[in-house]
CSV table of C-alpha atoms in Angstrom, one decimal:
chain,number,residue,atom,x,y,z
A,1,MET,CA,36.9,-8.0,-1.2
A,2,ASN,CA,33.6,-8.3,0.5
A,3,ASP,CA,31.0,-10.8,-0.6
A,4,PHE,CA,27.5,-9.4,-0.1
A,5,VAL,CA,26.0,-11.3,-3.1
A,6,PHE,CA,23.5,-13.6,-1.6
A,7,THR,CA,21.1,-12.6,1.2
A,8,GLY,CA,19.4,-15.9,1.8
A,9,LYS,CA,15.8,-16.7,1.2
A,10,ILE,CA,13.6,-13.7,2.0
A,11,SER,CA,10.6,-13.5,4.3
A,12,ILE,CA,7.7,-11.1,4.3
A,13,ASN,CA,6.6,-9.4,7.5
A,14,ALA,CA,3.3,-7.8,8.7
A,15,LEU,CA,4.2,-4.4,7.0
A,16,CYS,CA,3.3,-5.7,3.6
A,17,SER,CA,0.4,-3.6,2.2
A,18,HIS,CA,-1.4,-6.8,1.2
A,19,ASN,CA,-1.7,-7.8,4.9
A,20,THR,CA,-3.8,-4.8,5.7
A,21,TYR,CA,-5.8,-4.4,2.5
A,22,SER,CA,-7.0,-7.4,0.5
A,23,LYS,CA,-7.3,-5.4,-2.7
A,24,SER,CA,-3.9,-3.8,-2.5
A,25,THR,CA,-2.4,-3.1,-5.9
A,26,CYS,CA,1.2,-2.9,-4.7
A,27,ASN,CA,3.4,-5.2,-6.7
A,28,GLU,CA,6.9,-3.6,-6.6
A,29,CYS,CA,8.6,-6.7,-5.2
A,30,ILE,CA,7.0,-8.9,-7.9
A,31,LYS,CA,8.1,-6.5,-10.7
A,32,ALA,CA,11.6,-6.4,-9.3
A,33,CYS,CA,12.3,-10.1,-9.0
A,34,PRO,CA,14.4,-11.3,-12.0
A,35,PHE,CA,13.5,-14.9,-11.4
A,36,GLU,CA,9.7,-14.6,-10.9
A,37,ALA,CA,10.0,-16.1,-7.5
A,38,LEU,CA,7.2,-13.8,-6.1
A,39,ALA,CA,3.6,-13.9,-7.0
A,40,ILE,CA,0.1,-13.0,-5.7
A,41,ASP,CA,-2.2,-15.8,-4.7
A,42,PHE,CA,-6.0,-16.0,-4.9
A,43,ASP,CA,-6.3,-14.3,-1.5
A,44,ASN,CA,-4.2,-11.4,-2.8
A,45,ASN,CA,-1.2,-12.3,-0.6
A,46,ILE,CA,2.4,-12.3,-1.7
A,47,VAL,CA,3.8,-15.8,-1.9
A,48,ILE,CA,7.5,-16.8,-2.2
A,49,GLY,CA,8.6,-19.4,-4.6
A,50,ASP,CA,12.2,-20.4,-5.7
A,51,CYS,CA,14.0,-17.4,-4.2
A,52,ILE,CA,17.7,-17.3,-4.9
A,53,GLY,CA,18.3,-14.6,-2.3
A,54,CYS,CA,19.5,-11.7,-4.5
A,55,GLY,CA,17.8,-9.1,-2.3
A,56,VAL,CA,16.6,-6.9,-5.2
A,57,CYS,CA,13.0,-7.1,-3.9
A,58,TYR,CA,14.1,-5.8,-0.6
A,59,SER,CA,15.6,-2.8,-2.3
A,60,ALA,CA,12.3,-2.2,-4.2
A,61,CYS,CA,10.0,-2.4,-1.2
A,62,GLU,CA,9.1,1.0,0.3
A,63,ASN,CA,7.3,-0.7,3.2
A,64,ASP,CA,10.3,-2.5,4.8
A,65,ALA,CA,8.1,-5.5,4.5
A,66,ILE,CA,10.9,-7.8,3.2
A,67,GLU,CA,13.4,-9.3,5.5
A,68,LEU,CA,16.8,-10.7,4.5
A,69,ASN,CA,18.5,-13.7,6.0
A,70,ARG,CA,22.1,-12.4,5.7
A,71,ASN,CA,24.1,-9.6,4.2
A,72,LEU,CA,21.8,-7.1,5.7
A,73,ASP,CA,22.3,-3.3,5.1
A,74,ILE,CA,23.9,-3.0,8.5
A,75,ASP,CA,26.4,-5.7,7.6
A,76,ILE,CA,27.3,-3.7,4.5
A,77,ILE,CA,27.7,-0.5,6.4
A,78,LYS,CA,29.9,-2.1,9.1
A,79,ASN,CA,32.2,-3.9,6.7
A,80,VAL,CA,32.8,-1.6,3.8
A,81,THR,CA,36.0,0.4,3.9
A,82,GLU,CA,36.0,1.5,0.3
A,83,PRO,CA,32.7,2.5,-1.3
A,84,SER,CA,33.2,0.6,-4.5
A,85,PHE,CA,30.3,-1.7,-5.5
A,86,GLY,CA,29.8,-4.1,-8.4
A,87,CYS,CA,27.8,-7.2,-9.4
A,88,ILE,CA,29.6,-10.5,-10.0
A,89,PHE,CA,30.2,-9.5,-13.6
A,90,ALA,CA,31.7,-6.1,-12.9
A,91,LYS,CA,34.6,-4.5,-11.0
A,92,GLY,CA,34.1,-3.3,-7.4
A,93,ASP,CA,35.6,-4.1,-4.0
A,94,ASN,CA,32.1,-5.0,-2.6
A,95,LYS,CA,30.2,-7.6,-4.5
A,96,ILE,CA,26.4,-7.5,-4.7
A,97,SER,CA,23.9,-9.6,-6.7
A,98,CYS,CA,23.0,-6.6,-8.9
A,99,ILE,CA,23.4,-2.9,-8.6
A,100,SER,CA,19.7,-2.8,-8.0
A,101,ARG,CA,20.4,-4.2,-4.5
A,102,LEU,CA,21.7,-0.7,-3.6
A,103,GLY,CA,18.9,1.3,-2.0
A,104,GLU,CA,18.9,5.1,-1.7
A,105,ASN,CA,19.7,4.7,2.0
A,106,LEU,CA,23.0,2.9,1.3
A,107,ILE,CA,24.0,5.2,-1.5
A,108,VAL,CA,23.3,8.4,0.5
A,109,TYR,CA,25.1,6.9,3.6
A,110,PHE,CA,28.4,6.2,1.7
A,111,VAL,CA,28.3,9.6,-0.1
A,112,LEU,CA,28.0,11.3,3.3
A,113,LYS,CA,30.7,9.1,4.9
A,114,PHE,CA,33.3,9.1,2.0
A,115,GLY,CA,32.2,12.0,-0.2
A,116,TYR,CA,31.5,9.6,-3.1
A,117,ILE,CA,30.4,6.1,-4.1
A,118,ASN,CA,31.6,4.1,-7.1
A,119,ILE,CA,29.1,1.8,-8.7
A,120,PHE,CA,30.3,-0.6,-11.5
A,121,LYS,CA,28.0,-2.5,-13.8
A,122,GLY,CA,28.6,-5.2,-16.3
A,123,ASN,CA,26.7,-5.8,-19.6
A,124,CYS,CA,23.2,-5.3,-18.2
A,125,GLU,CA,21.5,-5.7,-21.5
A,126,LYS,CA,22.5,-9.4,-21.6
A,127,CYS,CA,22.0,-10.1,-17.9
A,128,LYS,CA,19.1,-12.0,-16.2
A,129,PHE,CA,18.8,-9.0,-13.8
A,130,LYS,CA,18.0,-6.6,-16.7
A,131,MET,CA,14.4,-6.4,-15.6
A,132,SER,CA,15.5,-5.2,-12.2
A,133,LEU,CA,17.2,-2.1,-13.5
A,134,GLU,CA,14.0,-0.1,-13.1
A,135,VAL,CA,14.5,-0.5,-9.4
A,136,PHE,CA,18.0,0.9,-9.6
A,137,GLU,CA,16.8,3.9,-11.7
A,138,LYS,CA,14.1,4.6,-9.2
A,139,ASN,CA,16.6,4.4,-6.3
A,140,LEU,CA,18.9,6.7,-8.2
A,141,LYS,CA,16.1,9.2,-8.6
A,142,LYS,CA,15.4,9.2,-4.9
A,143,THR,CA,19.1,9.5,-4.2
A,144,GLN,CA,19.3,12.5,-6.5
A,145,GLU,CA,16.4,14.2,-4.7
A,146,ILE,CA,17.8,13.5,-1.3
A,147,LEU,CA,21.3,14.8,-2.2
A,148,LYS,CA,19.8,17.9,-3.6
A,149,ALA,CA,18.1,18.5,-0.2
A,150,LEU,CA,21.4,17.9,1.5
A,151,ASP,CA,23.1,20.4,-0.9
A,152,ILE,CA,25.4,17.7,-2.2
A,153,SER,CA,26.2,17.3,-5.9
A,154,PHE,CA,24.9,14.1,-7.6
A,155,ASP,CA,28.3,13.9,-9.2
A,156,ALA,CA,29.4,12.1,-6.0
A,157,VAL,CA,27.6,9.1,-7.3
A,158,LYS,CA,29.9,7.7,-10.0
A,159,ILE,CA,28.5,4.9,-12.3
A,160,GLU,CA,30.7,3.1,-14.7
A,161,GLN,CA,30.4,0.1,-17.0
A,162,SER,CA,33.4,-2.1,-16.3
A,163,SER,CA,33.1,-5.8,-16.9
A,164,LEU,CA,35.3,-8.5,-15.4
A,165,ASP,CA,37.1,-11.0,-17.6
A,166,LYS,CA,36.0,-13.7,-15.3
A,167,PRO,CA,32.8,-13.5,-13.1
A,168,PHE,CA,33.3,-13.3,-9.3
A,169,GLU,CA,32.3,-16.6,-7.6
A,170,PRO,CA,30.1,-15.8,-4.6
A,171,ASN,CA,29.7,-17.9,-1.5
A,172,PHE,CA,26.5,-19.8,-1.7
A,173,GLY,CA,26.6,-21.2,1.8
A,174,ILE,CA,26.3,-19.7,5.2
A,175,SER,CA,29.4,-19.7,7.5
A,176,ARG,CA,29.2,-21.0,11.0
A,177,ARG,CA,29.8,-17.5,12.2
A,178,ASP,CA,26.7,-16.3,10.3
A,179,VAL,CA,24.6,-19.1,11.7
A,180,PHE,CA,25.1,-17.9,15.3
A,181,LYS,CA,25.3,-14.2,14.6
A,182,ILE,CA,22.4,-12.1,16.0
A,183,LYS,CA,20.6,-10.4,13.1
A,184,GLU,CA,20.6,-6.6,13.6
A,185,ARG,CA,17.9,-5.3,11.4
A,186,VAL,CA,17.7,-1.6,10.8
A,187,PRO,CA,14.6,-0.6,8.7
A,188,LYS,CA,15.7,1.3,5.6
A,189,ARG,CA,13.3,4.2,6.2
A,190,ASP,CA,14.4,4.7,9.8
A,191,PHE,CA,18.1,4.7,8.8
A,192,LEU,CA,17.3,7.2,5.9
A,193,ILE,CA,15.4,9.5,8.3
A,194,GLU,CA,18.4,9.8,10.6
A,195,LEU,CA,20.7,10.7,7.7
A,196,ILE,CA,18.3,13.4,6.5
A,197,LYS,CA,17.5,14.9,9.9
A,198,GLU,CA,21.2,15.5,10.5
A,199,ASN,CA,22.1,16.8,7.1
A,200,ILE,CA,19.2,18.5,5.3
A,201,LYS,CA,19.9,21.9,3.9
A,202,GLN,CA,17.0,22.8,1.5
A,203,SER,CA,13.8,21.6,0.0
A,204,ALA,CA,13.6,19.0,-2.8
A,205,GLU,CA,10.9,16.8,-4.3
A,206,TYR,CA,10.9,13.2,-3.3
A,207,ILE,CA,9.1,10.2,-4.9
A,208,GLY,CA,9.5,7.8,-2.0
A,209,THR,CA,6.5,9.1,-0.1
A,210,ILE,CA,3.4,11.2,-0.7
A,211,ARG,CA,1.4,14.0,0.9
A,212,LEU,CA,-2.3,13.4,1.4
A,213,SER,CA,-5.3,15.7,1.4
A,214,ILE,CA,-8.8,14.9,2.5
A,215,ASN,CA,-12.0,16.7,1.3
A,216,GLU,CA,-15.3,17.6,2.9
A,217,ILE,CA,-17.1,14.3,2.1
A,218,CYS,CA,-15.0,12.3,4.5
A,219,ASP,CA,-17.2,10.8,7.3
A,220,PHE,CA,-14.3,9.5,9.5
A,221,CYS,CA,-15.2,5.8,8.8
A,222,SER,CA,-11.6,4.9,9.7
A,223,ILE,CA,-11.0,2.6,6.8
A,224,CYS,CA,-7.9,4.6,5.7
A,225,GLU,CA,-6.4,4.1,9.2
A,226,SER,CA,-7.1,0.3,9.2
A,227,VAL,CA,-5.6,-0.4,5.7
A,228,CYS,CA,-2.4,1.6,6.2
A,229,PRO,CA,0.4,-1.0,6.8
A,230,LYS,CA,2.8,1.5,8.3
A,231,GLY,CA,0.5,3.3,10.8
A,232,ALA,CA,0.9,6.6,9.0
A,233,ILE,CA,-2.7,7.6,9.5
A,234,ILE,CA,-4.3,8.0,12.9
A,235,ILE,CA,-7.9,9.1,13.6
A,236,GLU,CA,-8.9,10.5,16.9
A,237,LYS,CA,-12.6,10.9,17.8
A,238,ARG,CA,-13.5,13.0,20.8
A,239,GLU,CA,-15.5,16.3,20.9
A,240,THR,CA,-13.8,16.9,17.6
A,241,ALA,CA,-12.7,14.2,15.1
A,242,ALA,CA,-9.3,14.7,13.5
A,243,ILE,CA,-7.2,12.8,11.0
A,244,TYR,CA,-3.4,12.9,11.5
A,245,PHE,CA,-0.9,11.9,8.9
A,246,ASN,CA,2.9,11.2,9.3
A,247,PRO,CA,4.4,11.3,5.8
A,248,SER,CA,7.7,9.9,7.1
A,249,LEU,CA,6.0,6.6,7.7
A,250,CYS,CA,4.1,6.6,4.4
A,251,SER,CA,5.4,4.3,1.6
A,252,ALA,CA,3.1,5.6,-1.1
A,253,CYS,CA,1.3,2.3,-1.4
A,254,LYS,CA,-2.0,4.2,-1.8
A,255,ASN,CA,-4.0,1.6,0.1
A,256,CYS,CA,-5.9,4.5,1.8
A,257,ILE,CA,-6.8,6.1,-1.5
A,258,ASP,CA,-7.9,2.9,-3.1
A,259,ALA,CA,-9.9,1.7,-0.1
A,260,CYS,CA,-11.7,5.0,0.7
A,261,PRO,CA,-15.5,4.4,-0.1
A,262,LYS,CA,-16.1,8.2,-0.4
A,263,ASN,CA,-13.1,8.9,-2.7
A,264,ALA,CA,-12.2,11.6,-0.2
A,265,ILE,CA,-8.4,11.1,-0.3
A,266,THR,CA,-6.0,12.4,-2.9
A,267,ALA,CA,-2.3,12.2,-3.2
A,268,LYS,CA,0.1,15.2,-3.7
A,269,LYS,CA,3.8,15.3,-4.4
A,270,ALA,CA,6.1,15.1,-1.4
A,271,PHE,CA,9.4,16.6,-0.5
A,272,VAL,CA,12.5,15.2,1.2
A,273,GLU,CA,11.7,17.2,4.4
A,274,ASP,CA,8.5,15.1,4.7
A,275,LEU,CA,10.8,12.3,5.8
A,276,ILE,CA,11.3,14.1,9.1
A,277,PRO,CA,8.7,12.7,11.4
A,278,LYS,CA,5.7,14.9,12.2
A,279,ALA,CA,2.0,14.6,12.8
A,280,LEU,CA,0.0,16.7,10.2
A,281,LYS,CA,-3.6,17.4,10.9
A,282,LEU,CA,-5.3,16.7,7.6
A,283,PHE,CA,-9.0,17.2,8.5
A,284,GLU,CA,-11.3,17.7,11.4
A,285,LYS,CA,-15.0,18.1,12.2
A,286,PRO,CA,-16.9,18.7,15.4
A,287,LYS,CA,-19.0,15.9,17.0
A,288,LYS,CA,-22.7,15.7,16.3
A,289,ILE,CA,-25.5,13.4,17.7
A,290,CYS,CA,-28.0,12.0,15.3
A,291,SER,CA,-31.7,11.6,16.2
A,292,CYS,CA,-31.1,7.9,16.3
A,293,GLY,CA,-28.5,8.4,19.1
A,294,ASN,CA,-25.4,7.8,17.0
A,295,VAL,CA,-22.4,10.1,17.2
A,296,TYR,CA,-21.0,11.3,13.9
A,297,TYR,CA,-18.7,13.9,12.4
A,298,THR,CA,-20.1,15.2,9.1
A,299,ASP,CA,-22.0,18.3,8.0
A,300,GLU,CA,-25.1,16.3,7.3
A,301,GLU,CA,-28.3,16.5,9.4
A,302,ILE,CA,-28.2,12.7,10.0
A,303,CYS,CA,-25.5,10.1,10.6
A,304,PRO,CA,-24.0,8.0,7.8
A,305,GLU,CA,-25.9,4.9,9.1
A,306,CYS,CA,-29.2,6.7,8.8
A,307,GLU,CA,-28.2,8.0,5.4
A,308,ILE,CA,-27.8,4.4,4.2
A,309,LYS,CA,-31.1,3.4,5.7
A,310,ASN,CA,-32.9,6.3,4.1
A,311,LYS,CA,-31.4,5.5,0.8
A,312,LYS,CA,-32.4,1.9,1.0
A,313,ARG,CA,-35.9,2.9,2.1
A,314,GLN,CA,-36.2,5.3,-0.9
A,315,GLU,CA,-35.0,2.6,-3.3
A,316,LEU,CA,-37.6,0.2,-1.9
A,317,LEU,CA,-40.4,2.7,-2.1
A,318,SER,CA,-39.4,3.5,-5.7
A,319,TYR,CA,-39.5,-0.2,-6.5
A,320,ILE,CA,-42.9,-0.7,-5.0
A,321,LYS,CA,-44.2,2.4,-6.8
A,322,ASP,CA,-43.0,1.0,-10.1
A,323,LEU,CA,-44.9,-2.2,-9.4
A,324,PHE,CA,-48.2,-0.4,-9.2
């Protein structure tokens, strides 16, 4: 029996959407934590409290922003010989903290390797991890969408309630071998992309990312590019300005949409094939030179900076006119 229950205290890396946009509304990890160990501070940063190392937040984060200390996905992949998983209160040859620890990348991998995966759950309604089940349901939804694109029946994912008479006792400590073992971290999205590239058969909707569209009022201010934590948006400004988008990198955090001062960006539903890396040109405009000398890329007769100055001038003139 393999013990993958505790992952050690987590850490948060630079891919967190709160690191690139101070007003980010992403809180998937906070909602997922059954012990309220994660919170947002006054600077809108994610802070870690009394983390027990269950790893559910890692499974919930689309950004690959959460790093585990042990029992990484790659460890599970390397050590599992029978794809049978369960929490400490349920059956299963491979013990995890909660079935919500299983991300779509792991479920799809074991279905492809063995043709099935067995997931056993205990009495979830009475469990402290009950609030984390939303993560599991979302991961199952993404798994179903991916398997459809791979032309594999979702029946390969077998879920059964089967409680143990006596709870499994996990190892709370770290073995000497684990202390000196080099951590081999494989980002969830990168691993999932490789599985899909090799096995995709047809189109299917996918909720793990989004497609973007940009309308004519965009002025290429580059804010969307700067707030994207995954580098999914790139803006090039030469003789023509163009915005490129790679949906395989997008985590659907929607920082770009929330931060856009022009409300020029909208989200559209995505598909599993969008996880195959590609650079999509979303929008382009030819270069113009304003009378002030500024280079800009809109259809207006003057640059955005002059537009702001003119607006302020008109406001001031209107104020003065009202005085007299």
